[in-house]
mmCIF file of C-alpha atoms in Angstrom:
data_model
loop_
_atom_site.group_PDB
_atom_site.id
_atom_site.type_symbol
_atom_site.label_atom_id
_atom_site.label_comp_id
_atom_site.label_asym_id
_atom_site.label_seq_id
_atom_site.Cartn_x
_atom_site.Cartn_y
_atom_site.Cartn_z
ATOM 1 C CA MET Q 217 -60.014 -50.581 -62.188
ATOM 2 C CA ASN Q 218 -56.764 -51.420 -60.371
ATOM 3 C CA LEU Q 219 -53.950 -52.441 -62.680
ATOM 4 C CA LYS Q 220 -50.780 -54.029 -61.375
ATOM 5 C CA LYS Q 221 -47.756 -52.326 -62.878
ATOM 6 C CA PRO Q 222 -45.750 -54.445 -65.340
ATOM 7 C CA LYS Q 223 -42.693 -56.118 -63.816
ATOM 8 C CA PHE Q 224 -40.456 -54.840 -66.617
ATOM 9 C CA TRP Q 225 -41.045 -51.287 -65.448
ATOM 10 C CA ASP Q 226 -38.779 -51.970 -62.482
ATOM 11 C CA TYR Q 227 -36.004 -53.742 -64.362
ATOM 12 C CA LYS Q 228 -32.721 -51.866 -64.074
ATOM 13 C CA LYS Q 229 -32.538 -51.619 -67.860
ATOM 14 C CA PRO Q 230 -35.309 -51.457 -70.488
ATOM 15 C CA ASN Q 231 -36.256 -54.780 -72.099
ATOM 16 C CA ILE Q 232 -37.889 -55.553 -75.438
ATOM 17 C CA PHE Q 233 -41.383 -54.681 -74.163
ATOM 18 C CA ALA Q 234 -40.175 -51.269 -72.999
ATOM 19 C CA TYR Q 235 -38.603 -50.530 -76.377
ATOM 20 C CA ILE Q 236 -41.781 -51.604 -78.208
ATOM 21 C CA LEU Q 237 -43.777 -49.079 -76.141
ATOM 22 C CA LEU Q 238 -41.187 -46.323 -76.411
ATOM 23 C CA PRO Q 239 -42.787 -44.607 -79.455
ATOM 24 C CA ILE Q 240 -46.042 -44.259 -77.509
ATOM 25 C CA ALA Q 241 -44.120 -42.755 -74.582
ATOM 26 C CA PHE Q 242 -42.537 -40.211 -76.940
ATOM 27 C CA LEU Q 243 -45.950 -39.379 -78.411
ATOM 28 C CA ILE Q 244 -47.444 -38.776 -74.942
ATOM 29 C CA LYS Q 245 -44.546 -36.474 -74.034
ATOM 30 C CA PHE Q 246 -45.025 -34.564 -77.308
ATOM 31 C CA ILE Q 247 -48.762 -34.090 -76.680
ATOM 32 C CA LYS Q 248 -48.060 -32.783 -73.167
ATOM 33 C CA LEU Q 249 -45.988 -29.970 -74.649
ATOM 34 C CA PHE Q 250 -49.192 -28.453 -76.016
ATOM 35 C CA LYS Q 251 -51.261 -28.761 -72.849
ATOM 36 C CA GLN Q 252 -52.342 -25.391 -71.508
ATOM 37 C CA LYS Q 253 -50.686 -24.336 -68.261
ATOM 38 C CA SER Q 254 -52.792 -21.976 -66.180
ATOM 39 C CA ASN Q 255 -50.791 -22.099 -62.911
ATOM 40 C CA ILE Q 256 -53.211 -20.183 -60.664
ATOM 41 C CA LYS Q 257 -51.718 -18.713 -57.505
ATOM 42 C CA VAL Q 258 -54.067 -18.990 -54.515
ATOM 43 C CA SER Q 259 -53.439 -16.108 -52.125
ATOM 44 C CA LYS Q 260 -53.568 -16.120 -48.322
ATOM 45 C CA ILE Q 261 -52.682 -19.811 -48.041
ATOM 46 C CA LYS Q 262 -49.367 -21.576 -48.622
ATOM 47 C CA SER Q 263 -49.576 -24.642 -50.862
ATOM 48 C CA ILE Q 264 -47.177 -27.564 -50.438
ATOM 49 C CA CYS Q 265 -47.303 -30.262 -53.105
ATOM 50 C CA VAL Q 266 -46.059 -33.727 -52.156
ATOM 51 C CA GLY Q 267 -45.807 -35.431 -55.530
ATOM 52 C CA ASN Q 268 -43.830 -37.914 -57.546
ATOM 53 C CA ILE Q 269 -42.337 -38.684 -60.931
ATOM 54 C CA TYR Q 270 -42.283 -42.461 -60.420
ATOM 55 C CA ILE Q 271 -45.915 -43.610 -60.468
ATOM 56 C CA GLY Q 272 -47.162 -44.935 -57.111
ATOM 57 C CA GLY Q 273 -45.523 -46.154 -53.929
ATOM 58 C CA THR Q 274 -43.137 -43.286 -53.199
ATOM 59 C CA GLY Q 275 -44.391 -42.376 -49.722
ATOM 60 C CA LYS Q 276 -46.415 -39.285 -50.632
ATOM 61 C CA THR Q 277 -49.211 -39.929 -48.145
ATOM 62 C CA SER Q 278 -46.794 -40.753 -45.309
ATOM 63 C CA LEU Q 279 -44.838 -37.552 -45.942
ATOM 64 C CA THR Q 280 -48.044 -35.521 -46.223
ATOM 65 C CA ILE Q 281 -49.113 -36.765 -42.792
ATOM 66 C CA LYS Q 282 -45.681 -36.077 -41.293
ATOM 67 C CA ILE Q 283 -45.606 -32.497 -42.618
ATOM 68 C CA ASN Q 284 -49.041 -31.881 -41.104
ATOM 69 C CA GLU Q 285 -47.810 -33.202 -37.737
ATOM 70 C CA ILE Q 286 -44.775 -30.919 -37.858
ATOM 71 C CA LEU Q 287 -46.874 -27.865 -38.684
ATOM 72 C CA SER Q 288 -49.409 -28.698 -35.969
ATOM 73 C CA LYS Q 289 -46.606 -28.770 -33.391
ATOM 74 C CA LYS Q 290 -45.621 -25.310 -34.614
ATOM 75 C CA LYS Q 291 -49.228 -24.152 -34.044
ATOM 76 C CA ILE Q 292 -49.657 -23.569 -37.774
ATOM 77 C CA ARG Q 293 -53.170 -24.310 -39.021
ATOM 78 C CA SER Q 294 -52.703 -26.819 -41.812
ATOM 79 C CA CYS Q 295 -54.897 -29.218 -43.769
ATOM 80 C CA PHE Q 296 -54.810 -31.877 -46.473
ATOM 81 C CA ILE Q 297 -55.897 -31.514 -50.089
ATOM 82 C CA LYS Q 298 -56.752 -34.587 -52.146
ATOM 83 C CA LYS Q 299 -58.238 -34.898 -55.610
ATOM 84 C CA PHE Q 300 -61.219 -37.236 -55.500
ATOM 85 C CA HIS Q 301 -60.637 -40.679 -56.978
ATOM 86 C CA SER Q 302 -63.199 -43.383 -56.241
ATOM 87 C CA ASN Q 303 -60.477 -46.037 -55.967
ATOM 88 C CA GLN Q 304 -58.476 -44.103 -53.339
ATOM 89 C CA VAL Q 305 -60.945 -44.127 -50.469
ATOM 90 C CA ASP Q 306 -58.314 -45.803 -48.280
ATOM 91 C CA GLU Q 307 -55.967 -42.820 -48.556
ATOM 92 C CA GLN Q 308 -58.849 -40.399 -48.072
ATOM 93 C CA LYS Q 309 -59.889 -42.161 -44.846
ATOM 94 C CA LEU Q 310 -56.292 -42.290 -43.624
ATOM 95 C CA LEU Q 311 -55.738 -38.582 -44.198
ATOM 96 C CA ASN Q 312 -59.099 -37.709 -42.664
ATOM 97 C CA SER Q 313 -58.134 -39.635 -39.527
ATOM 98 C CA ARG Q 314 -54.967 -37.510 -39.197
ATOM 99 C CA GLY Q 315 -56.387 -34.039 -39.804
ATOM 100 C CA LYS Q 316 -58.747 -31.896 -41.841
ATOM 101 C CA LEU Q 317 -59.143 -33.115 -45.422
ATOM 102 C CA PHE Q 318 -60.604 -31.180 -48.345
ATOM 103 C CA ILE Q 319 -61.575 -33.290 -51.381
ATOM 104 C CA SER Q 320 -62.762 -32.158 -54.786
ATOM 105 C CA SER Q 321 -62.645 -33.308 -58.389
ATOM 106 C CA LYS Q 322 -60.402 -30.277 -58.924
ATOM 107 C CA ARG Q 323 -57.573 -29.555 -56.497
ATOM 108 C CA ILE Q 324 -57.876 -25.802 -57.051
ATOM 109 C CA ASN Q 325 -61.459 -25.889 -55.731
ATOM 110 C CA ALA Q 326 -60.420 -27.788 -52.600
ATOM 111 C CA LEU Q 327 -57.569 -25.324 -52.075
ATOM 112 C CA ASN Q 328 -59.954 -22.384 -52.262
ATOM 113 C CA LEU Q 329 -62.247 -24.057 -49.709
ATOM 114 C CA ALA Q 330 -59.317 -24.485 -47.329
ATOM 115 C CA ARG Q 331 -58.334 -20.833 -47.715
ATOM 116 C CA ASN Q 332 -61.897 -19.684 -47.097
ATOM 117 C CA GLU Q 333 -61.951 -21.651 -43.838
ATOM 118 C CA GLY Q 334 -58.846 -19.856 -42.641
ATOM 119 C CA TYR Q 335 -56.178 -22.525 -43.049
ATOM 120 C CA GLU Q 336 -52.637 -21.194 -43.344
ATOM 121 C CA VAL Q 337 -51.031 -24.141 -45.146
ATOM 122 C CA ALA Q 338 -52.519 -26.739 -47.482
ATOM 123 C CA ILE Q 339 -50.596 -29.975 -48.059
ATOM 124 C CA LEU Q 340 -51.504 -31.649 -51.332
ATOM 125 C CA ASP Q 341 -51.138 -35.425 -51.491
ATOM 126 C CA ASP Q 342 -50.176 -35.802 -55.174
ATOM 127 C CA GLY Q 343 -50.629 -33.199 -57.899
ATOM 128 C CA LEU Q 344 -47.113 -32.630 -59.225
ATOM 129 C CA GLN Q 345 -48.341 -32.869 -62.797
ATOM 130 C CA ASP Q 346 -51.423 -30.686 -62.139
ATOM 131 C CA ASN Q 347 -50.790 -27.489 -64.097
ATOM 132 C CA SER Q 348 -53.736 -25.611 -62.603
ATOM 133 C CA ILE Q 349 -51.919 -24.547 -59.424
ATOM 134 C CA ASP Q 350 -48.801 -22.476 -58.818
ATOM 135 C CA TYR Q 351 -47.430 -24.217 -55.715
ATOM 136 C CA ASP Q 352 -45.331 -22.437 -53.098
ATOM 137 C CA LEU Q 353 -43.254 -25.543 -52.370
ATOM 138 C CA ILE Q 354 -42.846 -28.951 -53.992
ATOM 139 C CA PHE Q 355 -41.356 -32.182 -52.678
ATOM 140 C CA VAL Q 356 -40.707 -34.867 -55.297
ATOM 141 C CA CYS Q 357 -40.821 -38.290 -53.643
ATOM 142 C CA PHE Q 358 -38.944 -41.449 -54.598
ATOM 143 C CA ASN Q 359 -38.850 -44.922 -53.093
ATOM 144 C CA ASN Q 360 -35.306 -46.119 -52.439
ATOM 145 C CA LEU Q 361 -35.938 -49.626 -53.754
ATOM 146 C CA ASN Q 362 -37.901 -48.809 -56.901
ATOM 147 C CA TRP Q 363 -36.051 -45.531 -57.551
ATOM 148 C CA ILE Q 364 -36.770 -44.837 -61.258
ATOM 149 C CA GLY Q 365 -37.280 -48.424 -62.441
ATOM 150 C CA ASN Q 366 -36.060 -48.763 -66.028
ATOM 151 C CA GLY Q 367 -35.871 -44.969 -66.323
ATOM 152 C CA LEU Q 368 -38.458 -44.597 -69.092
ATOM 153 C CA THR Q 369 -41.771 -42.723 -69.122
ATOM 154 C CA ILE Q 370 -45.254 -44.270 -69.257
ATOM 155 C CA PRO Q 371 -46.115 -46.710 -70.836
ATOM 156 C CA ALA Q 372 -42.549 -47.876 -71.561
ATOM 157 C CA GLY Q 373 -41.619 -47.329 -67.913
ATOM 158 C CA PRO Q 374 -42.965 -46.065 -64.587
ATOM 159 C CA LEU Q 375 -42.081 -42.362 -64.876
ATOM 160 C CA ARG Q 376 -44.717 -39.664 -65.301
ATOM 161 C CA GLU Q 377 -42.083 -37.314 -66.675
ATOM 162 C CA SER Q 378 -38.418 -37.615 -67.556
ATOM 163 C CA LEU Q 379 -35.892 -37.589 -64.744
ATOM 164 C CA SER Q 380 -34.362 -34.474 -66.323
ATOM 165 C CA ALA Q 381 -37.430 -32.618 -64.989
ATOM 166 C CA LEU Q 382 -35.639 -32.574 -61.630
ATOM 167 C CA LYS Q 383 -33.614 -29.645 -62.948
ATOM 168 C CA LYS Q 384 -36.625 -27.398 -62.245
ATOM 169 C CA TYR Q 385 -37.345 -28.675 -58.708
ATOM 170 C CA HIS Q 386 -35.603 -27.723 -55.479
ATOM 171 C CA HIS Q 387 -36.481 -30.599 -53.124
ATOM 172 C CA VAL Q 388 -36.610 -34.382 -53.356
ATOM 173 C CA PHE Q 389 -37.508 -36.942 -50.702
ATOM 174 C CA LEU Q 390 -35.986 -40.431 -50.609
ATOM 175 C CA ASN Q 391 -38.291 -42.731 -48.635
ATOM 176 C CA GLY Q 392 -37.795 -46.326 -47.549
ATOM 177 C CA ASN Q 393 -35.506 -48.228 -45.200
ATOM 178 C CA LEU Q 394 -32.327 -46.283 -46.024
ATOM 179 C CA GLU Q 395 -31.437 -48.494 -49.004
ATOM 180 C CA ASN Q 396 -29.296 -47.389 -51.989
ATOM 181 C CA LEU Q 397 -28.876 -43.842 -50.703
ATOM 182 C CA ASP Q 398 -25.354 -43.151 -51.970
ATOM 183 C CA SER Q 399 -26.015 -44.183 -55.567
ATOM 184 C CA ILE Q 400 -29.349 -42.317 -55.722
ATOM 185 C CA LYS Q 401 -27.885 -39.145 -54.211
ATOM 186 C CA SER Q 402 -25.052 -39.260 -56.720
ATOM 187 C CA LYS Q 403 -27.485 -39.483 -59.639
ATOM 188 C CA LEU Q 404 -29.688 -36.679 -58.280
ATOM 189 C CA LEU Q 405 -26.768 -34.304 -57.827
ATOM 190 C CA GLU Q 406 -25.520 -35.152 -61.304
ATOM 191 C CA ILE Q 407 -28.864 -33.939 -62.702
ATOM 192 C CA ASN Q 408 -29.279 -30.961 -60.368
ATOM 193 C CA PRO Q 409 -26.258 -30.045 -58.189
ATOM 194 C CA LYS Q 410 -28.364 -27.563 -56.191
ATOM 195 C CA ILE Q 411 -31.221 -29.914 -55.305
ATOM 196 C CA ASN Q 412 -32.020 -30.426 -51.610
ATOM 197 C CA ILE Q 413 -32.157 -34.115 -50.693
ATOM 198 C CA HIS Q 414 -34.330 -35.147 -47.740
ATOM 199 C CA ILE Q 415 -34.361 -38.646 -46.239
ATOM 200 C CA GLY Q 416 -37.315 -40.499 -44.725
ATOM 201 C CA GLU Q 417 -37.309 -43.902 -42.998
ATOM 202 C CA TYR Q 418 -40.413 -45.992 -42.324
ATOM 203 C CA ILE Q 419 -40.782 -46.766 -38.618
ATOM 204 C CA PRO Q 420 -43.362 -49.302 -37.362
ATOM 205 C CA LEU Q 421 -45.210 -47.875 -34.370
ATOM 206 C CA ASN Q 422 -46.784 -51.063 -32.992
ATOM 207 C CA ILE Q 423 -44.087 -53.646 -33.716
ATOM 208 C CA GLN Q 424 -43.945 -54.582 -30.024
ATOM 209 C CA GLU Q 425 -47.416 -56.109 -30.338
ATOM 210 C CA PHE Q 426 -46.074 -58.936 -32.502
ATOM 211 C CA ASP Q 427 -44.098 -61.969 -31.331
ATOM 212 C CA LYS Q 428 -40.772 -62.214 -33.132
ATOM 213 C CA GLU Q 429 -40.776 -65.970 -32.547
ATOM 214 C CA ASN Q 430 -43.819 -66.349 -34.803
ATOM 215 C CA GLU Q 431 -43.890 -66.702 -38.570
ATOM 216 C CA TYR Q 432 -45.911 -64.299 -40.683
ATOM 217 C CA ILE Q 433 -47.669 -63.910 -43.998
ATOM 218 C CA ALA Q 434 -47.552 -60.286 -45.177
ATOM 219 C CA PHE Q 435 -49.873 -58.969 -47.871
ATOM 220 C CA SER Q 436 -50.556 -55.524 -49.266
ATOM 221 C CA GLY Q 437 -52.085 -53.629 -52.159
ATOM 222 C CA ILE Q 438 -49.860 -50.567 -52.052
ATOM 223 C CA GLY Q 439 -47.338 -49.119 -54.466
ATOM 224 C CA ASN Q 440 -44.290 -50.096 -52.397
ATOM 225 C CA HIS Q 441 -44.995 -53.666 -51.245
ATOM 226 C CA GLU Q 442 -41.303 -54.613 -51.178
ATOM 227 C CA THR Q 443 -40.536 -51.712 -48.847
ATOM 228 C CA PHE Q 444 -43.311 -52.837 -46.487
ATOM 229 C CA VAL Q 445 -41.900 -56.370 -46.314
ATOM 230 C CA SER Q 446 -38.360 -55.003 -45.951
ATOM 231 C CA MET Q 447 -39.464 -52.890 -42.972
ATOM 232 C CA LEU Q 448 -40.994 -55.945 -41.255
ATOM 233 C CA ARG Q 449 -37.867 -58.042 -41.710
ATOM 234 C CA LYS Q 450 -35.576 -55.185 -40.701
ATOM 235 C CA ASN Q 451 -37.489 -55.007 -37.408
ATOM 236 C CA GLY Q 452 -37.104 -58.704 -36.674
ATOM 237 C CA LEU Q 453 -40.342 -60.263 -37.948
ATOM 238 C CA ASN Q 454 -40.007 -63.572 -39.783
ATOM 239 C CA VAL Q 455 -41.994 -63.121 -43.003
ATOM 240 C CA VAL Q 456 -42.129 -66.534 -44.670
ATOM 241 C CA LYS Q 457 -44.621 -65.556 -47.380
ATOM 242 C CA ASP Q 458 -45.533 -62.213 -48.909
ATOM 243 C CA ILE Q 459 -48.383 -61.544 -51.316
ATOM 244 C CA GLU Q 460 -48.562 -58.437 -53.484
ATOM 245 C CA PHE Q 461 -51.771 -56.984 -54.909
ATOM 246 C CA SER Q 462 -52.134 -53.940 -57.160
ATOM 247 C CA ASP Q 463 -52.122 -50.458 -55.638
ATOM 248 C CA HIS Q 464 -55.476 -49.514 -54.032
ATOM 249 C CA TYR Q 465 -56.676 -53.083 -54.615
ATOM 250 C CA LYS Q 466 -60.301 -53.779 -53.688
ATOM 251 C CA TYR Q 467 -60.237 -57.069 -51.813
ATOM 252 C CA THR Q 468 -62.904 -59.698 -52.355
ATOM 253 C CA ASN Q 469 -64.066 -62.297 -49.858
ATOM 254 C CA HIS Q 470 -62.353 -64.876 -52.051
ATOM 255 C CA ASP Q 471 -59.004 -63.067 -51.732
ATOM 256 C CA ILE Q 472 -59.195 -62.945 -47.957
ATOM 257 C CA ASP Q 473 -60.433 -66.530 -47.660
ATOM 258 C CA LYS Q 474 -57.386 -67.686 -49.643
ATOM 259 C CA ILE Q 475 -55.049 -65.771 -47.339
ATOM 260 C CA LEU Q 476 -56.784 -67.153 -44.238
ATOM 261 C CA LYS Q 477 -56.553 -70.718 -45.563
ATOM 262 C CA LEU Q 478 -52.873 -70.230 -46.402
ATOM 263 C CA SER Q 479 -52.160 -68.934 -42.905
ATOM 264 C CA THR Q 480 -53.785 -72.038 -41.423
ATOM 265 C CA LYS Q 481 -51.814 -74.308 -43.754
ATOM 266 C CA LEU Q 482 -48.489 -72.616 -42.926
ATOM 267 C CA ASN Q 483 -49.417 -71.981 -39.278
ATOM 268 C CA CYS Q 484 -48.606 -68.290 -39.737
ATOM 269 C CA SER Q 485 -50.021 -65.056 -38.425
ATOM 270 C CA ILE Q 486 -51.201 -62.454 -40.955
ATOM 271 C CA LEU Q 487 -49.981 -58.879 -41.300
ATOM 272 C CA THR Q 488 -50.938 -56.065 -43.639
ATOM 273 C CA THR Q 489 -50.666 -52.272 -43.780
ATOM 274 C CA GLU Q 490 -53.027 -49.794 -42.160
ATOM 275 C CA LYS Q 491 -54.159 -48.600 -45.616
ATOM 276 C CA ASP Q 492 -55.009 -52.150 -46.653
ATOM 277 C CA PHE Q 493 -56.778 -52.901 -43.372
ATOM 278 C CA ILE Q 494 -59.096 -49.935 -43.995
ATOM 279 C CA ARG Q 495 -60.198 -51.560 -47.263
ATOM 280 C CA LEU Q 496 -61.114 -54.909 -45.690
ATOM 281 C CA GLU Q 497 -64.647 -55.849 -44.720
ATOM 282 C CA LYS Q 498 -64.957 -55.803 -40.936
ATOM 283 C CA ASN Q 499 -66.228 -59.381 -40.713
ATOM 284 C CA LYS Q 500 -62.998 -60.607 -42.345
ATOM 285 C CA THR Q 501 -60.464 -58.869 -40.123
ATOM 286 C CA HIS Q 502 -60.588 -60.857 -36.879
ATOM 287 C CA LYS Q 503 -57.473 -62.879 -37.798
ATOM 288 C CA ILE Q 504 -55.670 -60.089 -39.633
ATOM 289 C CA ASN Q 505 -53.445 -57.549 -37.925
ATOM 290 C CA PHE Q 506 -51.983 -54.375 -39.370
ATOM 291 C CA ILE Q 507 -48.727 -52.557 -38.909
ATOM 292 C CA LYS Q 508 -49.127 -48.900 -38.158
ATOM 293 C CA SER Q 509 -46.112 -46.974 -39.406
ATOM 294 C CA GLU Q 510 -44.892 -43.441 -39.854
ATOM 295 C CA LEU Q 511 -42.194 -41.717 -41.802
ATOM 296 C CA LYS Q 512 -39.279 -40.602 -39.651
ATOM 297 C CA ILE Q 513 -37.503 -37.577 -41.107
ATOM 298 C CA ILE Q 514 -33.758 -38.032 -40.705
ATOM 299 C CA ASN Q 515 -33.087 -34.276 -40.593
ATOM 300 C CA GLU Q 516 -36.362 -32.731 -39.485
ATOM 301 C CA ASP Q 517 -34.868 -29.276 -38.938
ATOM 302 C CA LYS Q 518 -33.876 -29.154 -42.608
ATOM 303 C CA LEU Q 519 -37.439 -30.016 -43.613
ATOM 304 C CA ILE Q 520 -38.949 -27.441 -41.239
ATOM 305 C CA SER Q 521 -36.636 -24.769 -42.618
ATOM 306 C CA ALA Q 522 -37.675 -25.609 -46.187
ATOM 307 C CA ILE Q 523 -41.364 -25.345 -45.274
ATOM 308 C CA LEU Q 524 -41.232 -22.187 -43.171
ATOM 309 C CA ASN Q 525 -38.898 -20.318 -45.510
ATOM 310 C CA ALA Q 526 -40.465 -21.349 -48.793
ATOM 311 C CA ASN Q 527 -40.475 -18.364 -51.071
ATOM 312 C CA GLU Q 528 -39.507 -19.939 -54.361
ATOM 313 C CA LYS Q 529 -41.867 -21.344 -56.986
ATOM 314 C CA TYR Q 530 -40.612 -24.915 -56.621
#
């Protein structure tokens, strides 16, 4: 089941609904204190976790792909690790198209498979809250627009753990279109003055294929829909209508027919993301185009240094 996150999660301050759910959030945090932490260290392979505290839409998959590209250029044999979720086939297909992917119901099993096949580095898309693995390096991702929403933990807000958890991490990644950087950096350094802040910007790779004189409808079922639309507009495309579905949304023929009819009514072309396009039935895609994008690392040398010299727990 794909649930669309509540709008109040992304309000700048908690509202009445958030406060009503706050006792449940406290209870969940209390229960987590008693969860067993095994933290197994897998030898002969370096593990890099690309995770998040804010739930969904923080650019984990894009960063995972970029790290793999960087390592490949360095002639380092790297692969992807993904925990199997039946509703995340789009991400699995995307990662598989960019490199070797190991999938299992338990990340530790996939990591062992990668080690046994001689891979030097395993990049885990998600898994920050998985206590079964002692990672060599962790990147905590945030989206510049959503940031921490109302700042509360699930279900009162969008955070998987309190922002104070950043005291134990060494690296964060701020992904988006370079929005709100100064205020976010200031908050991060207030929590952890020693934290390393990395910056990523979404760059469309096939923007030249689209006429900037046209008008467009943009739709997506990803965690950072607003960032997708912002990227299109920043690169000169006139988006007159945008439609947001829940993350990993499974499109029906009815959904696509409505979008096609709307495009005819408004005389607009249709754009979506590569991840969404993968989820569409092939017979419904002839009038739908997708934007292929990548994450550009603002200071790639800093990222490479963090990866190659990782010798701390986090």
